[in-house]
């Protein structure tokens, strides 16, 4: 006896030129129980540089999923994509962590993992660039080191200049050598907003040079939206990560091994 395979008609609901973006959309559909398929994906991944003009990656779903899948895709926001990217890259960790504050938490963001995959970092910067597009400015500034790649990529995508700050004997300064006469209005790009301390320092050193900060662009606002600045803030993802004193930490009570992630150098 032979089973007759029922033929499934696949409908293309979106096209992409970027393999990372196609995979991302596919993953988000799968998360919601759809059965997506990528067409031309291999050709694109292998020959991305030459195939770009000839092929597009088609995101397909079975005919009966078309309407709902389209609806899901159009309803997705930056925060949905960013959460998925962070999880895919292993940048949003679950467990038992000691934060630099000494408090304990069940979640930890490993910033280095965001930069480890340039395709992921590029995708995040592209989303940030879209959010910053309505502002008028000439340059982006980022604090060393973690945010330099992100600020640079965002500036490149937006056709702007880029400068960065560094610490010299504890004080934050704009790195020597940049020609600041080319710029008046500046945008700050930072990876994660926690206490806002370093961003405040960047604002000060920009203002000390007689320049104006017009907006702050952040990938992840870890303060849960609780920190205010004298200029607008655009963040792709607002995340409140609860932290506990040792004596109130459930994970400690359950004897879950404590991880102490390495602190970053500035
Ligand atoms: Zn604990």
CSV table of C-alpha atoms and ligand atoms in Angstrom, one decimal:
chain,number,residue,atom,x,y,z
A,1,UNK,CA,0.0,0.0,0.0
A,2,UNK,CA,1.3,3.4,-0.9
A,3,UNK,CA,0.4,6.6,0.8
A,4,UNK,CA,-0.4,9.3,-1.5
A,5,UNK,CA,1.6,12.4,-0.5
A,6,UNK,CA,-0.7,15.3,-0.4
A,7,UNK,CA,0.7,18.1,-2.4
A,8,UNK,CA,1.4,21.3,-0.5
A,9,UNK,CA,1.4,24.6,-2.4
A,10,UNK,CA,3.9,27.0,-1.0
A,11,UNK,CA,3.2,30.7,-1.3
A,12,UNK,CA,5.9,33.4,-1.2
A,13,UNK,CA,5.1,36.0,1.4
A,14,UNK,CA,8.3,38.0,1.5
A,15,UNK,CA,11.6,38.3,-0.3
A,16,UNK,CA,15.1,39.2,1.0
A,17,UNK,CA,18.5,39.9,-0.4
A,18,UNK,CA,20.2,39.3,3.0
A,19,UNK,CA,20.5,35.7,4.2
A,20,UNK,CA,20.7,36.7,7.8
A,21,UNK,CA,17.4,38.6,7.6
A,22,UNK,CA,15.7,35.8,5.8
A,23,UNK,CA,16.8,33.3,8.4
A,24,UNK,CA,15.6,35.7,11.1
A,25,UNK,CA,12.1,36.0,9.7
A,26,UNK,CA,11.9,32.2,9.2
A,27,UNK,CA,12.9,31.7,12.8
A,28,UNK,CA,10.3,34.1,14.1
A,29,UNK,CA,7.6,32.3,12.0
A,30,UNK,CA,8.7,28.9,13.3
A,31,UNK,CA,8.5,30.3,16.9
A,32,UNK,CA,4.8,30.9,16.3
A,33,UNK,CA,4.2,27.4,14.9
A,34,UNK,CA,4.3,28.2,11.1
A,35,UNK,CA,6.1,26.0,8.6
A,36,UNK,CA,8.2,28.4,6.5
A,37,UNK,CA,10.7,27.5,3.8
A,38,UNK,CA,13.4,29.5,2.2
A,39,UNK,CA,13.9,29.3,-1.5
A,40,UNK,CA,17.2,30.2,-3.2
A,41,UNK,CA,18.8,30.4,0.2
A,42,UNK,CA,21.8,28.3,-0.6
A,43,UNK,CA,22.6,30.1,-3.8
A,44,UNK,CA,22.5,33.4,-1.9
A,45,UNK,CA,24.6,32.2,1.0
A,46,UNK,CA,27.3,30.8,-1.3
A,47,UNK,CA,27.5,33.6,-3.8
A,48,UNK,CA,26.0,36.5,-1.9
A,49,UNK,CA,28.2,39.0,-3.6
A,50,UNK,CA,27.4,38.1,-7.2
A,51,UNK,CA,23.9,36.6,-6.7
A,52,UNK,CA,22.5,39.7,-5.1
A,53,UNK,CA,21.2,41.2,-8.4
A,54,UNK,CA,20.0,37.9,-9.8
A,55,UNK,CA,18.3,36.1,-7.0
A,56,UNK,CA,16.2,37.0,-4.1
A,57,UNK,CA,15.6,34.7,-1.1
A,58,UNK,CA,11.9,33.9,-1.0
A,59,UNK,CA,10.2,33.2,2.3
A,60,UNK,CA,7.4,30.8,1.7
A,61,UNK,CA,4.7,29.2,3.8
A,62,UNK,CA,2.0,26.5,3.0
A,63,UNK,CA,-1.0,28.1,1.3
A,64,UNK,CA,-3.2,27.6,4.4
A,65,UNK,CA,-0.7,29.6,6.6
A,66,UNK,CA,-0.4,32.5,4.2
A,67,UNK,CA,-2.8,35.0,5.8
A,68,UNK,CA,-1.8,34.4,9.4
A,69,UNK,CA,2.0,34.4,8.6
A,70,UNK,CA,1.7,37.6,6.7
A,71,UNK,CA,-0.2,39.2,9.6
A,72,UNK,CA,2.5,38.0,12.0
A,73,UNK,CA,5.3,39.4,9.8
A,74,UNK,CA,3.7,42.8,9.5
A,75,UNK,CA,3.0,43.0,13.2
A,76,UNK,CA,6.6,42.3,14.3
A,77,UNK,CA,8.5,45.1,15.9
A,78,UNK,CA,12.1,45.9,16.4
A,79,UNK,CA,12.0,44.4,19.9
A,80,UNK,CA,10.8,41.0,18.5
A,81,UNK,CA,13.6,40.9,16.0
A,82,UNK,CA,16.2,42.1,18.6
A,83,UNK,CA,15.1,39.5,21.2
A,84,UNK,CA,15.4,36.7,18.7
A,85,UNK,CA,18.8,37.9,17.5
A,86,UNK,CA,20.1,38.1,21.1
A,87,UNK,CA,18.9,34.6,21.8
A,88,UNK,CA,20.2,33.2,18.5
A,89,UNK,CA,23.7,34.7,19.1
A,90,UNK,CA,23.7,33.5,22.8
A,91,UNK,CA,23.9,37.1,24.0
A,92,UNK,CA,20.9,36.8,26.2
A,93,UNK,CA,21.8,34.2,28.8
A,94,UNK,CA,19.5,32.6,31.4
A,95,UNK,CA,21.0,31.2,34.6
A,96,UNK,CA,22.4,32.5,37.8
A,97,UNK,CA,24.8,35.5,37.4
A,98,UNK,CA,26.6,37.9,39.7
A,99,UNK,CA,26.4,41.4,38.1
A,100,UNK,CA,29.1,44.0,38.4
A,101,UNK,CA,26.9,45.6,41.1
A,102,UNK,CA,27.4,42.5,43.2
A,103,UNK,CA,23.7,41.7,42.9
A,104,UNK,CA,22.4,38.4,41.5
A,105,UNK,CA,20.2,38.0,38.4
A,106,UNK,CA,18.6,35.2,36.3
A,107,UNK,CA,19.5,36.9,33.0
A,108,UNK,CA,22.7,38.3,31.6
A,109,UNK,CA,23.5,40.1,28.4
A,110,UNK,CA,26.9,39.0,27.0
A,111,UNK,CA,27.7,42.0,24.9
A,112,UNK,CA,30.7,40.4,23.1
A,113,UNK,CA,28.3,37.9,21.4
A,114,UNK,CA,26.5,40.8,19.6
A,115,UNK,CA,29.7,41.7,17.9
A,116,UNK,CA,30.9,38.2,17.3
A,117,UNK,CA,28.6,37.7,14.3
A,118,UNK,CA,29.0,40.8,12.1
A,119,UNK,CA,25.8,39.9,10.2
A,120,UNK,CA,23.9,40.1,13.5
A,121,UNK,CA,25.5,43.4,14.5
A,122,UNK,CA,24.8,44.8,11.0
A,123,UNK,CA,21.2,43.9,11.3
A,124,UNK,CA,20.9,45.6,14.6
A,125,UNK,CA,22.6,48.7,13.3
A,126,UNK,CA,20.3,48.8,10.3
A,127,UNK,CA,17.3,48.8,12.6
A,128,UNK,CA,18.9,51.6,14.7
A,129,UNK,CA,19.7,53.6,11.6
A,130,UNK,CA,16.0,53.5,10.6
A,131,UNK,CA,15.1,54.9,14.0
A,132,UNK,CA,17.6,57.7,13.8
A,133,UNK,CA,16.7,58.6,10.2
A,134,UNK,CA,14.3,61.3,11.3
A,135,UNK,CA,17.0,63.3,13.1
A,136,UNK,CA,19.3,65.8,11.6
A,137,UNK,CA,23.0,65.4,12.4
A,138,UNK,CA,26.5,65.1,11.0
A,139,UNK,CA,28.2,62.5,13.1
A,140,UNK,CA,27.8,59.6,15.5
A,141,UNK,CA,29.9,59.2,18.6
A,142,UNK,CA,30.3,56.0,20.7
A,143,UNK,CA,32.2,55.2,23.8
A,144,UNK,CA,35.1,52.7,23.6
A,145,UNK,CA,35.3,49.8,23.2
A,146,UNK,CA,32.1,47.9,22.9
A,147,UNK,CA,30.0,50.4,21.0
A,148,UNK,CA,32.7,51.5,18.5
A,149,UNK,CA,31.8,48.8,15.9
A,150,UNK,CA,28.1,49.5,16.3
A,151,UNK,CA,28.4,53.3,16.1
A,152,UNK,CA,30.8,53.0,13.1
A,153,UNK,CA,28.4,50.6,11.2
A,154,UNK,CA,25.4,52.8,11.9
A,155,UNK,CA,27.3,55.9,10.7
A,156,UNK,CA,28.3,54.1,7.6
A,157,UNK,CA,24.8,53.0,6.8
A,158,UNK,CA,23.5,56.5,7.3
A,159,UNK,CA,26.3,58.3,5.4
A,160,UNK,CA,27.5,60.1,8.5
A,161,UNK,CA,30.9,60.7,10.2
A,162,UNK,CA,32.0,58.7,13.2
A,163,UNK,CA,34.1,59.6,16.3
A,164,UNK,CA,34.6,57.8,19.6
A,165,UNK,CA,35.5,58.6,23.1
A,166,UNK,CA,38.0,56.9,25.3
A,167,UNK,CA,39.1,57.1,28.9
A,168,UNK,CA,42.3,58.9,29.7
A,169,UNK,CA,43.3,58.7,33.4
A,170,UNK,CA,39.7,58.0,34.3
A,171,UNK,CA,38.3,60.9,32.4
A,172,UNK,CA,36.2,60.4,29.2
A,173,UNK,CA,37.4,62.4,26.2
A,174,UNK,CA,36.9,62.4,22.5
A,175,UNK,CA,39.8,60.6,21.0
A,176,UNK,CA,42.5,63.0,19.7
A,177,UNK,CA,42.8,63.5,15.9
A,178,UNK,CA,39.2,63.7,14.8
A,179,UNK,CA,38.3,66.9,12.8
A,180,UNK,CA,35.4,68.1,14.9
A,181,UNK,CA,35.0,71.3,12.8
A,182,UNK,CA,33.1,69.1,10.3
A,183,UNK,CA,30.3,68.5,12.8
A,184,UNK,CA,27.8,70.4,14.9
A,185,UNK,CA,25.0,68.0,15.7
A,186,UNK,CA,25.9,64.6,17.1
A,187,UNK,CA,24.1,61.3,17.9
A,188,UNK,CA,25.3,59.0,20.6
A,189,UNK,CA,25.2,55.3,19.8
A,190,UNK,CA,25.7,52.9,22.7
A,191,UNK,CA,25.1,49.2,23.1
A,192,UNK,CA,23.4,48.8,26.5
A,193,UNK,CA,22.0,51.4,28.8
A,194,UNK,CA,22.2,50.3,32.4
A,195,UNK,CA,22.8,53.3,34.8
A,196,UNK,CA,23.3,56.0,32.2
A,197,UNK,CA,26.6,57.0,33.7
A,198,UNK,CA,28.8,56.7,30.7
A,199,UNK,CA,26.3,58.2,28.4
A,200,UNK,CA,26.1,61.2,30.7
A,201,UNK,CA,29.9,61.5,30.4
A,202,UNK,CA,29.7,61.3,26.6
A,203,UNK,CA,27.1,64.1,26.6
A,204,UNK,CA,29.4,66.2,28.8
A,205,UNK,CA,32.5,65.8,26.6
A,206,UNK,CA,30.5,66.5,23.4
A,207,UNK,CA,29.1,69.7,25.0
A,208,UNK,CA,32.5,70.7,26.2
A,209,UNK,CA,33.6,70.9,22.6
A,210,UNK,CA,30.7,73.2,21.8
A,211,UNK,CA,28.7,70.4,19.9
A,212,UNK,CA,25.1,69.5,20.3
A,213,UNK,CA,23.8,66.0,21.2
A,214,UNK,CA,20.4,65.6,19.3
A,215,UNK,CA,19.5,62.0,20.2
A,216,UNK,CA,20.8,58.9,21.9
A,217,UNK,CA,20.5,55.5,20.1
A,218,UNK,CA,20.6,52.4,22.2
A,219,UNK,CA,20.3,48.7,21.3
A,220,UNK,CA,19.1,47.6,24.6
A,221,UNK,CA,17.7,49.8,27.4
A,222,UNK,CA,18.3,47.6,30.4
A,223,UNK,CA,16.9,50.2,32.8
A,224,UNK,CA,13.4,49.3,31.7
A,225,UNK,CA,12.9,52.9,30.5
A,226,UNK,CA,13.6,54.4,33.9
A,227,UNK,CA,16.5,56.7,33.0
A,228,UNK,CA,15.9,60.1,31.5
A,229,UNK,CA,18.3,62.3,29.5
A,230,UNK,CA,18.0,65.9,28.4
A,231,UNK,CA,17.7,64.6,24.8
A,232,UNK,CA,15.4,62.0,23.2
A,233,UNK,CA,16.3,58.3,23.6
A,234,UNK,CA,15.7,55.7,20.9
A,235,UNK,CA,16.1,52.1,22.0
A,236,UNK,CA,15.4,48.9,20.0
A,237,UNK,CA,14.6,46.8,23.0
A,238,UNK,CA,13.5,47.8,26.5
A,239,UNK,CA,14.4,45.1,29.0
A,240,UNK,CA,14.1,45.2,32.7
A,241,UNK,CA,16.4,42.6,34.2
A,242,UNK,CA,15.6,42.1,37.9
A,243,UNK,CA,18.5,41.9,40.3
A,244,UNK,CA,18.5,40.6,43.8
A,245,UNK,CA,20.7,40.9,46.9
A,246,UNK,CA,22.3,37.6,47.8
A,247,UNK,CA,19.9,36.9,50.7
A,248,UNK,CA,16.8,37.4,48.5
A,249,UNK,CA,18.1,35.4,45.6
A,250,UNK,CA,16.0,32.3,44.8
A,251,UNK,CA,18.7,30.8,42.7
A,252,UNK,CA,21.1,30.9,45.6
A,253,UNK,CA,18.5,29.2,47.8
A,254,UNK,CA,18.2,26.4,45.2
A,255,UNK,CA,22.0,26.0,45.2
A,256,UNK,CA,22.3,26.8,41.4
A,257,UNK,CA,26.0,27.4,40.6
A,258,UNK,CA,26.8,31.1,40.4
A,259,UNK,CA,28.5,32.5,37.3
A,260,UNK,CA,30.5,35.6,37.5
A,261,UNK,CA,30.9,37.0,33.9
A,262,UNK,CA,34.1,38.9,33.2
A,263,UNK,CA,33.8,42.6,33.4
A,264,UNK,CA,34.7,44.6,30.4
A,265,UNK,CA,37.7,46.8,30.0
A,266,UNK,CA,37.2,50.4,29.0
B,1,LIG,ZN1,22.1,34.2,43.7
